[in-house]
Amino acid sequence: MTDVAPAPAREAPSLVKAPTGIDGFDDITIGGLPAGRPTLVCGGAGCGKTLLAMTFLVNGAEQFDEPGVFMSFEERAEDLAANVASLGFDIPGLVARGRLMIDHVRVERGEIEETGEYDLEGLFVRLDYAISSVGARRVVLDTVEALFSGFTDTAILRAELRRLFGWLKDQGVTAIITGERGAGQLTRHGLEEYVSDCVILLDNRVEDQITTRRLRIVKYRGSAHGTNEYPFLIDDQGISVLPVTSAGLDHEALSEPVSSGVPGLDAMMATGGYYQGSSVLISGGSGTGKTILAAQFADTTCRRGERCLFFTFEESPEQLVRNVASVGIDLRQHLVRGLLRIEAARPSLFGFEMHLARMIRDVGRFQPAGVVVDPVSAFRGPSFEIQATMLRLVDSLKAGGVTGVFTSLTPAHTMTEADHRISSLMDTWISLLDIEESGERNRGLYVLKSRGMSHSNQIREYRLTEHGVELSRPYVGAGGVLTGSARVLQEAREQAETVRLRQEAEQRRREFERRRTATERQIAELRAALEAEAAEVAMLNEQADLREQTAEQDREAMAARRGAAE
Amino acid sequence: MSSTDKQNPHLYVVSSAPDTGAGLPDDYYSLRLYVAGQTTKSLAAISNLKRICEEHLAGRYTIEVIDLLDRPQLAAGDQILAIPTLVRHLPQPLKKIIGNLSNTERVLVGLDIRREDRK
């Protein structure tokens, strides 16, 4: 019956897509919604159908030069505009500039008397009028199922809906039709029967009192698409979908080192720092200085003039800045220069996956060189789920060559199962220890692992000074690893020992000198005695000779006397 | 008693009341019929409406027929979806009837035409 001239149907080859401009969504649909065709978006109450549809239109009008028509069967135009104003959508402005038209179709509930044959040509007329008045390329019908409450003759209604969707295709507009989730089927009134090109299901599940929004592409005729359930996020920056397609291991390995911010720690690793694009886990008990070590990384990244994104889940940004200022790390200057951004959120604000969606989105927008997550242990949930979602974050950082520093609170000297799961994702693991000894608590640091580089095996003591973390010279003497005053004591003890040994040697030397002198004196005496004896012996010999000689003379004299006599 | 706008053949007013504009009686009916083109349903609705009004409301009604193909911008004002739709602007409150008005009894109920008005 209609003589609404159908616009010449634009041939829409199956591969032409209309980008939605929604973070992540265009990735999983490989380009967006099917251009020139209707798409069904279904889901329960409050799962973001209207917002998704409105974002599609606003982005179309603002980014892709495709004006749109929003035909609302539920909310009034003013309410719609007010609801999305918080996302920064200027609906009245777009309407005034003729880029968007909102038509609120009020469906009176059973108040209309039906007296014979009718059709829904009025709806077509209104839609056609709206489309032609802004030159719309995009249309949203939200939620067309409301018609079912206004008209009792569902046979007519169904025939007209079928005609409507066909007509939309003929117009060549890219349309989103929203539908309320029904029991046992995608929509309450079976709209999926009419809209079969692309069906997207939104879901809002509550697990452990935390809701997670998820999105799934049920079907997409003529196109490849991601088939998983993707968590998505609605916050003050609109919708973003977290794609998990990047969970591959094809990221390139960068070999540039980046400083940890602590010279002593850099020196413990053969490369002189972390690898760029690697992920680093800093684990330790409470008060070991995890946050400070992470802040030092952020500080050094910003000092190089690179951007750093700091996610904190335990402190407010102000608190963080103040606390690390107490150890001489001035983050405020980097905030002022726009090199550092601190994003704070309570872990319980929403599910872990939502946090990740938000983080990945923020990383994508801020394009930092380094990311800090402080701490990952704040998240509660089944450890395999945390690992799976952490994997996405780590992969997404690696794909972008972003160095990630994650802190994890672990009870002293024990490791939870979750730690083990997370640690396998990490390239470098720095463990901070509490060393309790001699009635005091000292801090020790060691590199537990670091893939692809040789690293020191020492446990190094470090102190939180007013210049941040400082590693002390390692004490590796005979007494094992000592820290704090025990180490000072040990060093003093060793020094005393050295002195004692030196004194002892000196004493020995003097003793020896003395003994040598004594011995030499004895030798001299003995020799003197010997010489005295030799002299005596010589004298005795002389006397004996003399006596013998005298006796000879006596005998001769006697003989002479006798001879003379004879 | 019937006048047709020659410039716009789809918009015309049928009236049996003196064209005073002011001081209409309480039981005066101001009706607006929305159609889209000269379709069977539309034509049937127009003739059915004229007949019913003449039979029950002679002398105290105005019918304004609006063809949305010519003036689509008017559809939103009265929240028109179905075609044909008959809107009773007077007497208050506003009432709507959809269909080709072939069921006279339901039209009378829908327009809230009192029994004593019927002949």
XYZ file of C-alpha atoms in Angstrom:
685
model
C 0.000 0.000 0.000
C 2.829 2.322 0.647
C 3.811 4.914 -1.769
C 6.665 6.049 0.392
C 9.184 5.875 -2.367
C 11.878 3.496 -1.176
C 15.228 5.086 -1.687
C 17.267 3.246 -4.288
C 18.704 0.369 -2.348
C 22.390 0.874 -1.976
C 24.230 -2.286 -2.738
C 25.936 -3.169 0.475
C 28.550 -5.835 -0.195
C 28.891 -8.071 2.813
C 32.321 -6.745 3.699
C 31.383 -3.081 3.997
C 31.231 -2.185 7.656
C 30.145 0.812 9.623
C 32.644 1.490 12.414
C 31.078 2.160 15.778
C 34.039 4.030 17.184
C 33.676 2.016 20.380
C 37.014 0.905 21.842
C 37.537 -2.758 21.208
C 34.195 -3.352 19.575
C 35.442 -2.605 16.103
C 38.317 -5.012 16.732
C 36.163 -7.978 17.591
C 33.761 -7.296 14.725
C 36.732 -6.643 12.427
C 35.543 -3.219 11.410
C 32.152 -2.576 12.937
C 28.528 -3.349 12.206
C 27.335 -4.504 8.789
C 26.823 -1.304 6.816
C 23.384 -0.791 5.365
C 21.873 -3.587 7.392
C 20.044 -3.894 10.665
C 21.785 -5.318 13.715
C 19.953 -6.688 16.702
C 21.338 -5.790 20.109
C 19.626 -7.712 22.843
C 20.065 -8.069 26.564
C 18.352 -7.730 29.897
C 17.308 -4.529 31.572
C 20.145 -2.156 32.354
C 22.851 -3.909 30.423
C 23.685 -0.980 28.199
C 21.701 -1.517 25.004
C 20.548 2.055 24.746
C 23.984 3.419 25.543
C 25.642 1.188 22.963
C 23.131 2.328 20.372
C 23.511 5.988 21.294
C 27.314 5.764 21.203
C 27.041 4.250 17.746
C 24.999 7.226 16.576
C 27.020 9.950 18.284
C 30.332 8.525 17.029
C 28.798 8.196 13.588
C 27.771 11.831 13.570
C 30.974 13.153 15.085
C 33.681 10.913 13.669
C 32.419 9.254 10.547
C 30.229 11.937 9.014
C 27.180 9.752 9.212
C 24.189 11.533 10.721
C 21.751 9.435 12.651
C 18.194 9.017 13.810
C 17.337 7.740 17.254
C 13.787 6.501 17.463
C 13.037 5.877 21.092
C 10.031 3.860 22.128
C 10.788 4.141 25.806
C 12.671 7.192 26.930
C 11.806 10.752 26.052
C 14.316 12.749 24.035
C 15.196 14.975 27.016
C 15.778 11.960 29.250
C 17.989 10.316 26.668
C 20.050 13.461 26.286
C 20.377 13.827 30.057
C 21.370 10.192 30.515
C 24.289 10.366 28.127
C 25.339 13.932 28.955
C 27.591 12.522 31.678
C 29.572 10.707 28.981
C 30.255 13.983 27.279
C 27.717 13.462 24.521
C 26.203 16.756 23.505
C 22.904 15.511 22.163
C 21.141 18.897 21.999
C 24.132 20.308 20.128
C 24.108 17.483 17.579
C 20.365 17.897 17.154
C 20.747 21.650 16.667
C 23.455 21.104 14.036
C 21.202 18.690 12.194
C 23.533 15.723 12.753
C 21.113 13.773 14.903
C 17.395 13.513 15.242
C 15.574 11.997 18.153
C 11.978 10.955 17.771
C 10.231 9.732 20.847
C 7.452 7.332 19.942
C 5.049 7.044 22.802
C 3.174 3.790 22.787
C -0.061 3.992 24.710
C -0.595 0.812 26.546
C -3.853 -0.700 25.374
C -5.600 2.659 25.354
C -6.284 2.613 21.672
C -9.518 1.283 20.329
C -8.982 -0.884 17.296
C -11.776 -0.649 14.735
C -10.866 -2.639 11.698
C -7.849 -2.886 9.477
C -4.772 -0.800 10.040
C -1.042 -0.831 9.497
C 1.962 0.967 10.935
C 2.515 3.298 8.037
C 2.642 6.172 10.529
C 5.836 4.726 11.942
C 7.342 4.422 8.483
C 6.344 7.988 7.683
C 7.954 9.287 10.828
C 11.117 7.306 10.302
C 11.336 8.329 6.671
C 10.793 11.943 7.617
C 13.479 11.769 10.298
C 15.960 10.044 7.982
C 15.443 12.505 5.168
C 15.542 15.576 7.392
C 19.108 14.876 8.619
C 20.276 12.709 5.737
C 20.716 9.863 8.180
C 23.013 6.936 7.446
C 22.465 5.353 10.851
C 19.242 4.505 12.626
C 18.479 3.181 16.075
C 15.145 1.730 17.122
C 15.095 1.449 20.904
C 13.164 -0.745 21.844
C 10.837 -1.582 19.038
C 9.283 -4.343 21.090
C 7.404 -1.732 23.076
C 4.951 -1.800 20.189
C 3.764 -5.180 21.408
C 2.233 -3.580 24.430
C 0.386 -0.996 22.378
C -1.231 -3.134 19.752
C -3.278 -6.204 20.366
C -3.159 -7.601 16.859
C 0.253 -9.257 16.907
C -0.261 -10.720 13.443
C -0.389 -7.230 11.965
C 2.474 -6.125 14.167
C 4.731 -8.959 13.106
C 3.968 -8.422 9.450
C 4.716 -4.730 9.860
C 7.973 -5.359 11.714
C 9.110 -7.672 8.977
C 8.247 -4.958 6.475
C 10.043 -2.361 8.615
C 13.311 -4.248 8.716
C 13.115 -4.910 4.992
C 12.426 -1.238 4.458
C 15.410 -0.237 6.565
C 17.619 -2.415 4.403
C 16.140 -0.798 1.301
C 17.031 2.594 2.739
C 20.612 1.453 3.001
C 20.916 2.695 6.566
C 22.964 0.912 9.184
C 20.503 0.192 11.944
C 20.603 -1.000 15.514
C 17.433 -2.539 16.804
C 17.423 -3.239 20.497
C 15.406 -5.961 22.113
C 14.743 -7.043 25.658
C 16.136 -10.451 26.543
C 13.389 -13.058 26.696
C 13.145 -16.377 28.447
C 14.562 -19.148 26.287
C 15.196 -16.873 23.352
C 17.240 -13.832 22.560
C 14.377 -11.367 22.626
C 11.009 -11.448 24.278
C 9.096 -11.291 21.032
C 11.474 -13.176 18.801
C 12.870 -10.213 16.883
C 15.888 -12.318 15.969
C 13.582 -13.942 13.461
C 13.538 -10.732 11.431
C 16.980 -9.337 12.017
C 19.391 -11.995 11.007
C 22.475 -10.252 9.718
C 24.100 -9.505 12.996
C 23.029 -10.285 16.525
C 24.858 -8.994 19.578
C 24.046 -10.151 23.067
C 24.779 -8.026 26.114
C 24.849 -9.505 29.554
C 25.253 -8.181 33.042
C 26.068 -10.953 35.477
C 26.540 -10.756 39.191
C 29.162 -13.025 40.685
C 30.273 -12.661 44.269
C 28.294 -9.456 44.498
C 30.301 -7.934 41.709
C 28.758 -7.339 38.324
C 30.576 -7.862 35.110
C 29.197 -6.739 31.798
C 29.853 -9.067 28.926
C 29.242 -8.865 25.238
C 29.013 -11.644 22.708
C 28.476 -11.644 18.992
C 25.934 -14.367 18.498
C 26.109 -14.171 14.776
C 27.475 -11.999 12.058
C 26.495 -13.112 8.627
C 29.215 -12.923 6.035
C 31.949 -11.870 8.375
C 34.458 -13.372 10.689
C 34.179 -12.167 14.235
C 35.430 -12.905 17.707
C 33.292 -15.559 19.305
C 34.139 -15.196 22.956
C 32.291 -13.375 25.642
C 34.083 -10.087 25.968
C 33.895 -8.070 29.123
C 32.919 -4.503 28.480
C 32.861 -1.421 30.534
C 30.567 1.538 30.902
C 31.979 4.485 32.762
C 32.323 8.210 32.377
C 34.189 7.695 29.130
C 31.520 5.613 27.500
C 31.659 2.012 26.431
C 34.767 0.024 25.868
C 35.066 -3.619 25.030
C 38.095 -5.621 26.077
C 39.248 -7.705 23.169
C 40.887 -10.970 24.091
C 41.939 -11.721 20.565
C 45.430 -10.481 21.268
C 46.175 -13.422 23.550
C 48.801 -14.671 21.118
C 52.493 -14.905 21.774
C 53.580 -13.104 18.658
C 54.711 -9.888 20.223
C 58.209 -8.884 19.389
C 60.842 -9.145 22.061
C 62.578 -5.870 22.687
C 66.077 -6.008 24.038
C 66.426 -2.400 25.108
C 66.915 -2.130 28.841
C 64.870 0.306 30.858
C 65.981 1.447 34.256
C 64.179 0.253 37.343
C 64.882 3.615 38.894
C 67.266 2.090 41.433
C 70.891 2.071 40.211
C 71.835 -0.757 42.535
C 68.990 -2.890 41.260
C 69.859 -2.149 37.641
C 73.376 -3.303 38.374
C 72.086 -6.635 39.629
C 70.818 -7.428 36.166
C 73.250 -8.069 33.363
C 71.372 -5.820 30.968
C 71.399 -2.898 33.363
C 67.657 -2.851 33.889
C 64.402 -4.498 32.890
C 63.818 -5.330 29.262
C 61.572 -2.832 27.595
C 58.128 -4.349 27.130
C 58.695 -6.970 29.782
C 56.547 -7.502 32.812
C 58.000 -7.230 36.262
C 56.554 -8.533 39.477
C 57.591 -6.966 42.744
C 56.374 -9.108 45.583
C 56.779 -8.696 49.278
C 55.077 -8.409 52.618
C 53.453 -5.283 53.894
C 55.773 -2.366 54.438
C 58.575 -3.725 52.308
C 58.429 -0.761 49.956
C 56.782 -2.296 46.921
C 54.900 0.870 46.093
C 58.017 2.972 46.514
C 60.005 0.731 44.215
C 57.199 0.960 41.674
C 56.972 4.717 42.100
C 60.680 4.961 41.491
C 60.196 3.152 38.207
C 57.443 5.621 37.315
C 59.655 8.510 38.315
C 62.596 7.396 36.212
C 60.334 6.701 33.242
C 58.946 10.218 33.427
C 62.404 11.685 33.900
C 63.342 10.233 30.548
C 60.428 12.208 29.145
C 58.279 9.147 28.592
C 54.726 8.664 29.786
C 53.788 6.430 32.651
C 50.390 5.260 33.791
C 50.030 4.346 37.459
C 47.041 2.305 38.547
C 46.601 2.298 42.264
C 44.012 0.206 44.049
C 44.842 1.016 47.628
C 45.619 4.695 47.781
C 44.152 7.842 46.333
C 46.394 9.688 43.865
C 47.006 12.456 46.405
C 47.908 9.975 49.093
C 50.292 8.179 46.775
C 52.037 11.394 45.764
C 52.374 12.454 49.399
C 53.618 9.090 50.587
C 56.320 8.664 48.012
C 57.345 12.303 48.475
C 58.454 11.268 51.968
C 61.226 9.196 50.399
C 62.183 11.953 48.020
C 60.249 10.842 44.936
C 58.501 13.862 43.471
C 55.702 12.553 41.289
C 53.793 15.810 41.286
C 56.122 17.446 38.766
C 55.390 14.621 36.315
C 51.662 14.952 36.905
C 51.901 18.641 36.140
C 53.856 17.981 32.964
C 51.262 15.434 31.909
C 53.784 12.609 31.717
C 52.260 10.720 34.599
C 48.681 9.737 35.123
C 47.450 8.114 38.302
C 44.232 6.170 38.091
C 42.776 5.111 41.399
C 39.872 2.760 41.960
C 38.726 0.454 44.685
C 39.136 -3.166 43.653
C 35.585 -3.893 44.704
C 34.177 -1.162 42.486
C 33.612 -3.700 39.800
C 34.844 -7.090 38.701
C 38.409 -7.858 37.870
C 37.635 -8.134 34.202
C 36.082 -4.704 34.228
C 39.159 -3.271 35.852
C 41.230 -4.849 33.145
C 38.976 -3.529 30.458
C 39.403 -0.094 31.935
C 43.153 -0.475 32.254
C 43.599 -1.685 28.722
C 41.461 1.143 27.446
C 43.385 3.739 29.435
C 46.697 2.299 28.251
C 45.442 2.470 24.688
C 44.478 6.099 25.084
C 47.429 7.379 27.103
C 50.086 5.419 25.192
C 52.525 5.178 28.086
C 56.001 3.646 27.965
C 55.530 2.192 31.424
C 52.590 0.970 33.437
C 52.415 0.304 37.155
C 49.675 -1.779 38.743
C 49.737 -1.457 42.519
C 48.875 -4.065 43.660
C 47.521 -6.951 41.630
C 46.915 -8.881 44.814
C 44.067 -6.502 45.654
C 41.865 -8.389 43.253
C 39.763 -11.146 44.630
C 38.486 -14.037 42.653
C 39.307 -17.524 41.515
C 42.999 -17.559 40.770
C 42.611 -19.114 37.320
C 40.329 -16.258 36.367
C 42.762 -13.704 37.641
C 45.507 -15.395 35.730
C 43.445 -15.447 32.547
C 42.622 -11.803 32.803
C 46.112 -10.826 33.866
C 47.352 -12.646 30.824
C 45.264 -10.345 28.672
C 46.696 -7.278 30.309
C 50.258 -8.543 30.104
C 49.787 -9.506 26.473
C 48.261 -6.223 25.603
C 51.150 -4.386 27.254
C 53.707 -6.560 25.517
C 52.045 -6.075 22.185
C 52.513 -2.366 22.678
C 56.076 -2.647 23.980
C 54.964 -1.210 27.295
C 56.958 -2.162 30.374
C 54.657 -3.283 33.160
C 55.509 -3.253 36.835
C 53.114 -5.150 39.054
C 53.294 -5.242 42.795
C 51.893 -8.074 44.812
C 51.357 -8.281 48.524
C 52.458 -11.654 49.776
C 52.633 -12.767 53.368
C 56.232 -12.933 54.438
C 58.178 -15.977 53.265
C 55.182 -17.740 51.788
C 53.826 -17.839 48.321
C 50.185 -18.287 47.531
C 48.925 -20.291 44.631
C 47.829 -17.085 42.956
C 51.372 -15.781 43.136
C 52.624 -18.827 41.349
C 50.058 -18.408 38.632
C 50.831 -14.774 38.144
C 54.544 -15.267 38.370
C 54.569 -17.511 35.347
C 53.373 -14.530 33.322
C 56.174 -12.371 34.559
C 59.576 -11.981 32.976
C 61.289 -10.557 35.991
C 60.421 -11.225 39.590
C 61.915 -9.124 42.323
C 61.242 -10.404 45.785
C 61.389 -8.142 48.790
C 62.077 -9.776 52.120
C 61.744 -8.866 55.711
C 64.809 -10.020 57.526
C 64.234 -10.206 61.239
C 67.366 -10.552 63.270
C 68.825 -9.219 66.477
C 65.570 -7.561 67.457
C 65.190 -5.483 64.354
C 63.592 -5.725 60.948
C 65.551 -5.022 57.829
C 64.712 -5.145 54.189
C 66.302 -7.421 51.692
C 65.875 -7.606 47.956
C 66.802 -10.199 45.422
C 66.074 -10.980 41.825
C 64.155 -14.216 41.970
C 64.089 -14.619 38.243
C 64.720 -12.592 35.176
C 64.147 -14.182 31.841
C 66.747 -13.735 29.188
C 69.497 -12.173 31.269
C 71.972 -13.197 33.886
C 71.398 -11.598 37.208
C 72.909 -11.427 40.639
C 71.963 -14.135 43.081
C 72.673 -12.001 46.108
C 70.191 -10.896 48.679
C 70.876 -7.231 48.983
C 69.907 -5.097 51.863
C 68.193 -1.866 50.924
C 67.095 1.133 52.830
C 64.362 3.666 52.188
C 66.325 6.870 52.284
C 65.285 10.366 51.407
C 66.545 9.645 47.904
C 64.326 6.654 47.505
C 65.430 3.064 47.608
C 69.135 2.604 48.084
C 70.872 -0.721 47.996
C 73.651 -1.250 50.480
C 76.951 -2.833 49.480
C 76.454 -6.548 49.817
C 78.008 -8.155 52.897
C 79.119 -11.543 51.817
C 81.643 -12.386 54.518
C 82.112 -15.582 56.409
C 79.123 -14.942 58.620
C 76.580 -15.272 55.769
C 74.155 -12.468 54.823
C 73.788 -9.952 57.562
C 71.666 -6.878 57.644
C 71.117 -3.865 59.780
C 73.051 -3.457 62.988
C 74.024 -7.102 62.907
C 75.867 -6.326 59.752
C 77.467 -3.259 61.278
C 78.386 -5.329 64.297
C 79.812 -8.034 62.137
C 81.807 -5.541 60.175
C 83.159 -4.025 63.400
C 83.923 -7.452 64.710
C 85.839 -8.276 61.589
C 87.763 -5.084 61.784
C 88.694 -5.811 65.399
C 89.746 -9.252 64.346
C 91.990 -7.845 61.691
C 93.584 -5.440 64.144
C 94.023 -8.225 66.629
C 95.688 -10.404 64.065
C 97.966 -7.618 63.040
C 98.941 -6.957 66.635
C 99.526 -10.622 67.184
C 101.828 -10.820 64.186
C 103.739 -7.823 65.423
C 104.096 -9.423 68.797
C 105.313 -12.620 67.266
C 107.822 -10.692 65.247
C 109.171 -8.914 68.307
C 109.307 -12.187 70.231
C 111.254 -13.741 67.443
C 113.647 -10.812 67.349
C 114.210 -11.177 70.993
C 114.799 -14.876 70.759
C 117.118 -14.468 67.865
C 119.125 -11.887 69.765
C 119.255 -14.214 72.768
C 120.343 -17.130 70.665
C 123.022 -15.132 68.963
C 124.289 -14.012 72.307
C 124.468 -17.638 73.458
C 126.348 -18.573 70.336
C 128.792 -15.776 71.013
C 129.297 -16.938 74.574
C 129.838 -20.497 73.519
C 132.295 -19.410 70.943
C 134.113 -17.294 73.495
C 134.238 -20.270 75.877
C 135.496 -22.429 73.091
C 138.208 -19.926 72.261
C 139.162 -19.688 75.933
C 139.444 -23.441 76.076
C 141.498 -23.504 72.878
C 143.862 -20.941 74.383
C 144.244 -23.009 77.545
C 144.896 -26.098 75.494
C 147.629 -24.268 73.564
C 149.162 -23.012 76.780
C 149.202 -26.485 78.299
C 150.886 -27.837 75.201
C 153.551 -25.151 75.426
C 154.192 -25.916 79.052
C 154.456 -29.614 78.223
C 156.979 -28.841 75.442
C 158.854 -26.542 77.714
C 158.983 -29.173 80.442
C 160.132 -31.800 78.001
C 162.762 -29.453 76.685
C 163.951 -28.621 80.180
C 164.088 -32.350 81.013
C 166.220 -32.970 77.908
C 168.565 -30.188 78.859
C 168.773 -31.575 82.380
C 169.508 -35.046 81.052
C 172.207 -33.749 78.687
C 173.681 -31.735 81.453
C 173.648 -34.813 83.669
C 175.109 -36.971 80.940
C 177.771 -34.414 80.309
C 178.522 -34.343 83.872
C 178.590 -38.132 84.037
C 180.494 -38.452 80.812
C 183.133 -36.091 82.015
C 183.318 -38.086 85.049
C 183.769 -41.370 83.251
C -21.036 20.881 4.120
C -17.867 19.470 2.681
C -14.995 21.615 1.568
C -11.903 20.385 -0.136
C -8.682 22.276 -0.223
C -7.860 22.458 -3.900
C -4.193 23.205 -3.347
C -3.806 20.214 -1.087
C -6.249 17.503 -2.005
C -5.159 15.370 0.940
C -5.898 17.905 3.613
C -9.462 18.853 3.951
C -11.904 19.754 6.616
C -15.398 18.420 6.893
C -17.628 20.415 9.164
C -21.301 20.781 9.903
C -20.887 23.466 12.487
C -21.044 27.216 12.002
C -17.472 28.378 11.489
C -17.384 30.548 14.586
C -14.266 29.165 16.189
C -15.188 30.374 19.649
C -17.831 29.337 22.133
C -18.148 25.787 20.995
C -20.709 23.747 22.918
C -19.498 21.129 25.421
C -20.567 18.274 23.228
C -18.755 19.565 20.180
C -16.462 16.998 18.514
C -13.180 18.064 17.019
C -11.709 15.080 15.165
C -8.543 14.571 13.205
C -8.039 11.610 10.916
C -4.527 10.649 9.888
C -4.090 8.743 6.642
C -1.166 8.012 4.347
C -2.064 8.309 0.695
C -5.244 7.289 -1.035
C -5.203 3.691 0.059
C -8.188 1.442 0.427
C -7.926 1.588 4.194
C -7.685 5.365 4.175
C -10.594 5.888 1.826
C -12.701 3.441 3.807
C -11.871 5.227 7.029
C -12.791 8.630 5.594
C -16.161 7.474 4.324
C -16.926 5.486 7.482
C -16.102 8.487 9.652
C -18.244 10.853 7.624
C -21.167 8.470 7.825
C -20.902 7.953 11.569
C -20.570 11.671 12.275
C -23.563 12.530 10.136
C -25.622 9.886 11.870
C -24.649 10.694 15.434
C -23.070 14.122 15.622
C -24.844 16.140 12.940
C -24.133 19.807 13.328
C -21.504 19.558 16.040
C -18.325 18.123 14.614
C -15.255 19.028 12.617
C -13.134 16.446 10.813
C -9.638 17.330 9.721
C -8.036 14.784 7.447
C -4.231 14.805 7.404
C -2.308 12.921 4.787
C 1.083 12.133 6.334
C 2.669 11.574 2.946
C 2.255 15.302 2.421
C 2.876 16.478 5.943
C 4.991 13.798 7.659
C 6.127 16.272 10.305
C 2.648 16.179 11.831
C 2.887 12.503 12.737
C 5.004 13.080 15.826
C 2.680 15.681 17.350
C -0.222 13.291 17.869
C 2.116 10.279 18.284
C 0.780 8.556 15.197
C 2.033 5.054 14.483
C -0.880 3.189 13.011
C -2.678 4.290 9.893
C -5.480 5.191 9.808
C -5.678 6.833 13.252
C -8.578 8.965 14.396
C -7.777 11.435 17.171
C -10.514 13.096 19.205
C -9.166 16.472 20.307
C -12.523 17.669 21.662
C -14.200 16.988 23.904
C -11.341 16.378 26.332
C -9.616 14.063 27.071
C -7.784 13.157 23.912
C -8.727 9.769 22.489
C -7.386 7.645 19.708
C -8.981 5.034 17.494
C -7.088 3.083 14.914
C -8.267 1.087 11.958
C -10.540 1.772 9.021
C -13.479 2.500 11.336
C -15.555 -0.272 9.795
C -16.796 -1.438 13.207
C -19.294 1.349 13.988
C -20.060 0.120 17.480
C -16.429 0.239 18.512
C -15.990 3.660 16.936
C -18.904 4.959 19.043
C -17.398 3.413 22.174
C -13.985 4.736 21.288
C -15.269 8.260 20.659
C -17.337 8.027 23.814
C -20.492 9.100 22.003
C -23.289 8.900 24.545
C -26.284 6.686 23.996
C -28.664 9.625 23.925
C -26.654 11.053 21.028
C -27.450 8.036 18.976
C -30.585 8.048 16.862
